[in-house]
Amino acid sequence: AFTVVLAAATAEWQYQRFWKQIVAAGNPAEISFTRLLFLLCLLFDRERMHLVASICDTQLPTLIRFPVLWVVSTVMGCDLSEVKGALDSFPTIGDFFSRELREGSRQIDAAPGAVVSPADARVLAAGCVSNLNARVAQVQVKGTTFSLPGLLGTDPFMDLPKDRELMYFALHLGPGDYHRFHAPASFTVESGRRFSGEGLPVSPLVTGRANDVFSVNERVVLSGSWSGGRMHLVAVGAAHVRGIFLEFDPHLAKAMAGSGAPTDGAYYLDGRVTTAELPKGAGGVTASSGSMMGGFRLGSAVVCVFEAPAGSMWKVKAGERVKVANRSSPRASDTTGLEVQGCFQPLVGLPVQMREDDGMSRLPQGRHIHASALSSS
């Protein structure tokens, strides 16, 4: 009994200490701190997650590569028909998770003004932002939230043109998914920021119960523009915190590379960030819609925040599966709509509807698209 009381008292002391540090640092991630998030940070300590990363990066002997990776792919439910290269061509488990798609396995056909899925994933949330300093849905059906300015390091609602809406979606890449991310539109990248952070799981089992997971985790934010206005594409890491990499531009890839070594500290407290901008006058680097931009070594999530013409439409809802940019030509009336492409067939878009019921009304800021407000016809 004494041991339990001592452990509880120690944990409470640590909690109060962390809370004071957050307040003193100005809470750069704008987290609504809870004991659950604190507990997750203790359980999934970054140094322990670094050990997981090291195991996944351990070189597999040639003779056992195929059987080991076949077991891994079977357990995770990977689609081996889309994998570029044979299983025994991957020297580590981490290399297998960051595999490329076989050439021709996806057809990119995005109409102008459309946003397509940047990853194979499940949609956690999709909605609109209506004010400064907004908190938005992290997992829509669960009611958990995160701060958009805390995630990006800037408030995308500032200087929003009157004829534009600010929209966002969040995706979770499961263990068996293809773990690279692609441009959601013709995307001109002007700068990148890498935030030092935690390695908390991004599974809905966690993000559906604890607020602010996205804004405390290690992440890379790519900022620029598309035909509808400003765009931010965020690659959120998880257990494998060294595992976010870029491939579409050598300058940003080198600048945004992680240090690889864990350091002491609570990473979301001080807002440490590596910033890189492309040379002035270069006009940015443009990634065509559906082109590969980077990837992850293990678990991950992708958040996309963008300006769009007023009245734009969603063609997907929370809980659905999506794949990278597979898209048939839209109807003429849909050419200015927004589409995160469905896994099997295009979804019919409906005008964005704002609702704050079913538990969403308790959020302090922002308006959200509830999953039940969208359906296909």
Coordinates of C-alpha atoms in Angstrom, one line a residue:
A1 CA 0.0 0.0 0.0
F2 CA 2.8 2.4 0.9
T3 CA 4.4 1.7 -2.5
V4 CA 1.2 2.6 -4.3
V5 CA 0.7 5.8 -2.4
L6 CA 4.3 6.8 -3.0
A7 CA 4.0 6.1 -6.8
A8 CA 0.7 8.1 -6.9
A9 CA 2.3 11.0 -5.0
T10 CA 5.3 11.0 -7.3
A11 CA 3.1 10.9 -10.4
E12 CA 1.1 13.9 -9.1
W13 CA 4.2 15.8 -8.3
Q14 CA 5.5 15.2 -11.9
Y15 CA 2.1 16.3 -13.3
Q16 CA 2.1 19.5 -11.3
R17 CA 5.8 20.1 -12.4
F18 CA 4.9 19.6 -16.1
W19 CA 1.9 21.9 -15.8
K20 CA 4.0 24.7 -14.3
Q21 CA 6.6 24.2 -17.1
I22 CA 3.8 24.5 -19.7
V23 CA 2.5 27.7 -18.2
A24 CA 6.0 29.2 -17.9
A25 CA 6.9 28.3 -21.5
G26 CA 3.6 30.0 -22.8
N27 CA 2.2 26.7 -23.9
P28 CA 3.5 26.8 -27.5
A29 CA 1.4 23.8 -28.6
E30 CA -1.7 25.3 -27.0
I31 CA -2.6 22.1 -25.3
S32 CA -5.5 21.7 -23.0
F33 CA -3.4 19.6 -20.6
T34 CA -5.0 16.6 -19.0
R35 CA -3.7 13.8 -16.8
L36 CA -4.4 11.3 -19.6
L37 CA -2.0 13.1 -21.9
F38 CA 0.5 13.3 -19.1
L39 CA 0.1 9.5 -18.6
L40 CA 0.6 8.8 -22.3
C41 CA 3.8 10.9 -22.2
L42 CA 5.1 8.7 -19.4
L43 CA 4.1 5.4 -21.0
F44 CA 5.4 6.3 -24.5
D45 CA 8.5 8.1 -23.4
R46 CA 10.6 9.3 -26.4
E47 CA 13.7 7.4 -25.3
R48 CA 11.8 4.1 -25.2
M49 CA 10.3 4.9 -28.6
H50 CA 13.8 5.5 -29.9
L51 CA 14.5 1.9 -28.9
V52 CA 11.5 0.7 -31.0
A53 CA 12.9 2.7 -33.9
S54 CA 16.3 1.0 -33.5
I55 CA 14.7 -2.4 -33.6
C56 CA 12.9 -1.6 -36.7
D57 CA 16.1 -0.3 -38.3
T58 CA 18.0 -3.5 -37.4
Q59 CA 19.5 -5.2 -40.5
L60 CA 17.8 -8.5 -41.3
P61 CA 20.0 -11.3 -42.5
T62 CA 19.3 -12.1 -46.2
L63 CA 18.1 -15.7 -45.5
I64 CA 15.3 -14.6 -43.1
R65 CA 14.2 -11.4 -44.8
F66 CA 11.4 -13.0 -46.8
P67 CA 9.8 -15.1 -44.0
V68 CA 10.1 -12.3 -41.5
L69 CA 8.6 -9.6 -43.7
W70 CA 5.9 -12.0 -45.0
V71 CA 4.8 -12.6 -41.4
V72 CA 4.8 -8.9 -40.8
S73 CA 2.9 -8.0 -43.9
T74 CA 0.3 -10.8 -43.2
V75 CA -0.3 -9.7 -39.6
M76 CA -0.5 -6.0 -40.7
G77 CA -2.8 -6.8 -43.7
C78 CA -0.5 -5.2 -46.3
D79 CA -1.4 -5.4 -50.0
L80 CA 1.7 -7.0 -51.5
S81 CA 0.4 -6.7 -55.0
E82 CA 1.2 -2.9 -54.9
V83 CA 4.7 -3.2 -53.4
K84 CA 7.6 -2.1 -55.6
G85 CA 10.2 -4.8 -55.3
A86 CA 10.4 -8.3 -53.7
L87 CA 10.1 -8.8 -50.0
D88 CA 13.7 -9.8 -49.6
S89 CA 14.9 -6.5 -51.2
F90 CA 14.0 -4.7 -48.0
P91 CA 17.0 -4.9 -45.5
T92 CA 15.0 -3.7 -42.5
I93 CA 11.4 -3.7 -41.2
G94 CA 11.5 0.1 -41.3
D95 CA 12.5 0.0 -45.0
F96 CA 9.5 -2.2 -45.7
F97 CA 7.1 0.2 -43.9
S98 CA 8.4 3.0 -46.1
R99 CA 8.1 1.0 -49.3
E100 CA 7.2 2.6 -52.6
L101 CA 4.2 1.7 -54.8
R102 CA 4.6 -0.4 -57.8
E103 CA 4.6 1.7 -61.0
G104 CA 1.2 1.9 -62.5
S105 CA -0.7 0.7 -59.4
R106 CA -2.4 4.1 -59.0
Q107 CA -3.9 6.3 -61.7
I108 CA -3.8 10.1 -60.8
D109 CA -6.6 12.0 -62.5
A110 CA -7.3 15.1 -60.4
A111 CA -9.4 17.9 -62.0
P112 CA -8.4 21.5 -61.4
G113 CA -9.7 22.8 -58.1
A114 CA -9.9 19.3 -56.5
V115 CA -8.1 18.1 -53.4
V116 CA -7.3 14.4 -53.4
S117 CA -6.2 12.1 -50.6
P118 CA -2.4 12.5 -49.9
A119 CA -2.3 9.0 -48.3
D120 CA -3.8 5.6 -47.9
A121 CA -5.6 6.1 -44.6
R122 CA -8.8 6.4 -42.6
V123 CA -10.4 9.8 -42.3
L124 CA -10.5 10.9 -38.7
A125 CA -12.0 14.3 -39.2
A126 CA -13.0 16.8 -42.0
G127 CA -14.3 20.2 -41.4
C128 CA -14.1 24.0 -41.6
V129 CA -12.6 26.6 -39.4
S130 CA -14.5 29.8 -38.6
N131 CA -12.4 31.9 -36.2
L132 CA -8.9 32.7 -34.9
N133 CA -7.2 30.4 -32.4
A134 CA -9.6 27.6 -33.3
R135 CA -9.6 24.1 -31.8
V136 CA -10.8 21.6 -34.3
A137 CA -11.8 17.9 -34.2
Q138 CA -9.0 15.4 -33.8
V139 CA -11.3 12.3 -34.1
Q140 CA -14.7 13.6 -35.1
V141 CA -16.9 10.9 -33.8
K142 CA -15.2 11.0 -30.4
G143 CA -15.2 14.7 -29.9
T144 CA -11.4 15.1 -29.1
T145 CA -9.7 18.2 -30.3
F146 CA -6.4 19.9 -31.0
S147 CA -5.3 23.5 -31.6
L148 CA -4.7 24.4 -35.2
P149 CA -2.3 27.2 -34.5
G150 CA -0.5 24.9 -32.0
L151 CA -0.1 22.3 -34.7
L152 CA 1.1 24.6 -37.4
G153 CA 3.0 27.2 -35.4
T154 CA 0.9 29.9 -37.0
D155 CA -2.8 30.7 -37.3
P156 CA -4.0 29.9 -40.8
F157 CA -7.2 31.9 -40.2
M158 CA -5.3 35.2 -40.2
D159 CA -5.6 37.2 -43.4
L160 CA -8.2 34.7 -44.8
P161 CA -9.8 36.3 -47.9
K162 CA -13.5 37.1 -47.7
D163 CA -14.3 34.8 -50.6
R164 CA -12.5 31.8 -49.1
E165 CA -13.1 29.2 -46.5
L166 CA -10.5 27.5 -44.3
M167 CA -10.9 23.7 -44.4
Y168 CA -9.0 20.8 -43.0
F169 CA -8.9 17.0 -42.8
A170 CA -7.0 14.6 -40.6
L171 CA -6.0 11.0 -41.7
H172 CA -4.6 8.1 -39.8
L173 CA -2.3 5.7 -41.6
G174 CA -2.6 2.2 -40.1
P175 CA 0.2 -0.3 -39.7
G176 CA -0.7 -2.1 -42.9
D177 CA -1.1 1.0 -45.1
Y178 CA 1.3 2.3 -47.7
H179 CA 3.4 4.8 -45.6
R180 CA 4.2 7.5 -48.1
F181 CA 2.4 10.8 -48.5
H182 CA 1.6 12.6 -51.8
A183 CA 0.6 16.1 -52.9
P184 CA -3.1 16.6 -52.3
A185 CA -3.2 19.1 -55.2
S186 CA -0.8 21.0 -57.4
F187 CA 1.1 22.3 -54.4
T188 CA 3.8 24.9 -54.5
V189 CA 5.9 24.5 -51.3
E190 CA 7.6 27.7 -50.0
S191 CA 8.8 26.7 -46.6
G192 CA 9.0 23.8 -44.1
R193 CA 9.1 23.5 -40.3
R194 CA 10.1 20.5 -38.2
F195 CA 8.8 20.5 -34.7
S196 CA 10.5 18.5 -32.0
G197 CA 7.9 16.5 -30.2
E198 CA 6.7 13.4 -28.5
G199 CA 6.2 9.9 -30.0
L200 CA 2.6 9.2 -28.8
P201 CA 0.5 6.7 -30.8
V202 CA -1.8 8.3 -33.4
S203 CA -4.3 5.4 -33.5
P204 CA -7.9 6.4 -33.0
L205 CA -7.8 4.3 -29.8
V206 CA -5.5 7.0 -28.4
T207 CA -6.4 10.2 -30.4
G208 CA -10.1 9.4 -29.8
R209 CA -9.6 9.7 -26.0
A210 CA -6.9 12.3 -25.5
N211 CA -6.8 15.8 -26.9
D212 CA -3.8 17.5 -28.5
V213 CA -1.9 14.4 -29.6
F214 CA -1.2 15.8 -33.1
S215 CA 0.1 19.1 -31.7
V216 CA 2.5 17.5 -29.2
N217 CA 4.0 14.9 -31.5
E218 CA 7.0 15.2 -33.8
R219 CA 5.9 16.7 -37.1
V220 CA 6.9 18.3 -40.3
V221 CA 4.8 21.2 -41.7
L222 CA 5.1 22.1 -45.4
S223 CA 3.5 25.5 -46.2
G224 CA 2.8 27.0 -49.6
S225 CA -0.1 27.5 -52.0
W226 CA -2.5 25.8 -54.4
S227 CA -5.1 27.0 -56.9
G228 CA -7.5 27.7 -54.0
G229 CA -5.2 29.7 -51.8
R230 CA -2.8 28.9 -49.0
M231 CA -2.1 25.2 -48.0
H232 CA -0.3 23.5 -45.2
L233 CA 0.5 19.8 -45.3
V234 CA 1.5 18.2 -42.0
A235 CA 3.2 14.9 -41.6
V236 CA 2.7 13.8 -38.0
G237 CA 5.0 11.1 -36.6
A238 CA 4.3 8.6 -33.9
A239 CA 6.4 5.9 -32.2
H240 CA 9.2 6.0 -34.8
V241 CA 10.1 9.7 -34.2
R242 CA 13.0 9.7 -36.6
G243 CA 10.8 8.3 -39.3
I244 CA 9.5 11.4 -41.3
F245 CA 11.4 12.0 -44.5
L246 CA 11.0 14.2 -47.5
E247 CA 12.0 13.3 -51.1
F248 CA 10.5 16.0 -53.4
D249 CA 13.2 18.7 -52.8
P250 CA 16.8 18.1 -51.7
H251 CA 17.1 21.4 -49.9
L252 CA 14.1 20.9 -47.7
A253 CA 14.9 17.2 -47.3
K254 CA 18.3 18.0 -45.8
A255 CA 17.0 20.9 -43.6
M256 CA 14.1 18.9 -42.3
A257 CA 16.0 15.7 -41.5
G258 CA 15.7 14.7 -37.8
S259 CA 18.8 14.7 -35.6
G260 CA 18.3 11.0 -35.0
A261 CA 19.3 11.1 -31.4
P262 CA 16.9 11.6 -28.5
T263 CA 17.6 14.4 -26.0
D264 CA 16.4 15.2 -22.5
G265 CA 13.3 17.3 -21.9
A266 CA 9.6 17.5 -22.5
Y267 CA 9.5 18.3 -26.2
Y268 CA 6.2 20.0 -26.5
L269 CA 7.0 22.5 -23.8
D270 CA 9.5 24.8 -25.5
G271 CA 8.2 24.7 -29.1
R272 CA 11.6 23.8 -30.5
V273 CA 11.4 24.0 -34.3
T274 CA 13.7 23.8 -37.3
T275 CA 12.7 26.2 -40.0
A276 CA 13.8 26.2 -43.6
E277 CA 12.7 28.4 -46.5
L278 CA 13.4 28.0 -50.1
P279 CA 15.8 30.6 -51.7
K280 CA 14.0 33.9 -52.3
G281 CA 13.1 34.4 -55.9
A282 CA 12.9 30.7 -56.5
G283 CA 9.1 30.8 -56.4
G284 CA 8.9 27.6 -54.4
V285 CA 8.9 24.0 -55.5
T286 CA 5.8 22.7 -57.1
A287 CA 4.7 19.1 -56.5
S288 CA 2.1 18.0 -59.1
S289 CA -1.2 16.6 -57.7
G290 CA -0.7 13.0 -56.5
S291 CA 3.1 13.1 -56.8
M292 CA 5.1 11.5 -53.9
M293 CA 6.5 14.0 -51.4
G294 CA 7.8 11.9 -48.5
G295 CA 7.0 9.2 -46.1
F296 CA 7.1 7.6 -42.7
R297 CA 9.1 4.7 -41.3
L298 CA 6.2 3.6 -39.0
G299 CA 2.9 4.8 -37.5
S300 CA 1.7 8.2 -38.6
A301 CA -1.0 10.7 -39.5
V302 CA -1.5 13.4 -42.1
V303 CA -3.3 16.7 -41.5
C304 CA -4.0 19.1 -44.4
V305 CA -5.2 22.7 -43.9
F306 CA -6.1 24.8 -46.9
E307 CA -8.0 27.8 -48.2
A308 CA -10.8 27.0 -50.7
P309 CA -13.5 28.9 -52.6
A310 CA -16.6 29.6 -50.5
G311 CA -19.2 26.9 -51.0
S312 CA -16.7 24.1 -51.7
M313 CA -17.9 20.6 -51.1
W314 CA -16.7 17.6 -49.2
K315 CA -16.9 14.2 -50.9
V316 CA -15.8 12.1 -47.9
K317 CA -16.8 11.8 -44.3
A318 CA -15.2 10.8 -41.0
G319 CA -14.6 7.0 -40.7
E320 CA -14.2 6.2 -44.4
R321 CA -11.1 4.7 -46.0
V322 CA -9.3 6.7 -48.7
K323 CA -6.4 5.9 -51.0
V324 CA -3.8 8.1 -52.7
A325 CA -5.4 10.2 -55.4
N326 CA -7.4 7.5 -57.3
R327 CA -10.1 9.6 -58.9
S328 CA -12.5 9.5 -61.8
S329 CA -13.3 12.8 -63.7
P330 CA -15.9 14.8 -61.8
R331 CA -19.1 16.2 -63.1
A332 CA -18.9 19.7 -64.5
S333 CA -20.7 21.0 -61.4
D334 CA -18.0 19.4 -59.2
T335 CA -15.0 21.0 -60.8
T336 CA -14.6 23.6 -58.0
G337 CA -15.5 21.1 -55.3
L338 CA -13.2 19.4 -52.9
E339 CA -12.6 15.7 -53.0
V340 CA -10.6 13.4 -50.8
Q341 CA -10.9 10.3 -53.0
G342 CA -12.8 7.3 -51.7
C343 CA -11.1 3.9 -51.7
F344 CA -13.6 2.2 -54.2
Q345 CA -15.5 4.9 -55.9
P346 CA -15.9 8.7 -56.0
L347 CA -18.3 10.0 -53.3
V348 CA -21.0 12.5 -54.3
G349 CA -20.2 15.8 -52.7
L350 CA -22.7 17.8 -50.7
P351 CA -22.4 21.5 -49.7
V352 CA -20.5 21.8 -46.5
Q353 CA -22.9 21.9 -43.6
M354 CA -22.0 23.4 -40.2
R355 CA -23.3 21.6 -37.1
E356 CA -22.4 21.8 -33.4
D357 CA -24.7 19.1 -32.0
D358 CA -24.0 15.5 -30.8
G359 CA -21.3 16.6 -28.4
M360 CA -19.5 19.0 -30.7
S361 CA -21.2 22.1 -29.1
R362 CA -19.1 21.7 -26.0
L363 CA -15.9 22.7 -27.9
P364 CA -14.7 26.2 -26.9
Q365 CA -13.9 27.4 -30.4
G366 CA -14.4 26.6 -34.0
R367 CA -17.2 24.9 -36.0
H368 CA -17.0 21.4 -37.3
I369 CA -18.6 19.2 -39.9
H370 CA -20.2 16.3 -38.1
A371 CA -20.0 13.0 -39.8
S372 CA -23.8 12.6 -39.8
A373 CA -24.2 15.8 -41.7
L374 CA -22.6 14.3 -44.8
S375 CA -23.9 11.4 -47.0
S376 CA -23.8 10.3 -50.5
S377 CA -26.6 10.4 -53.0

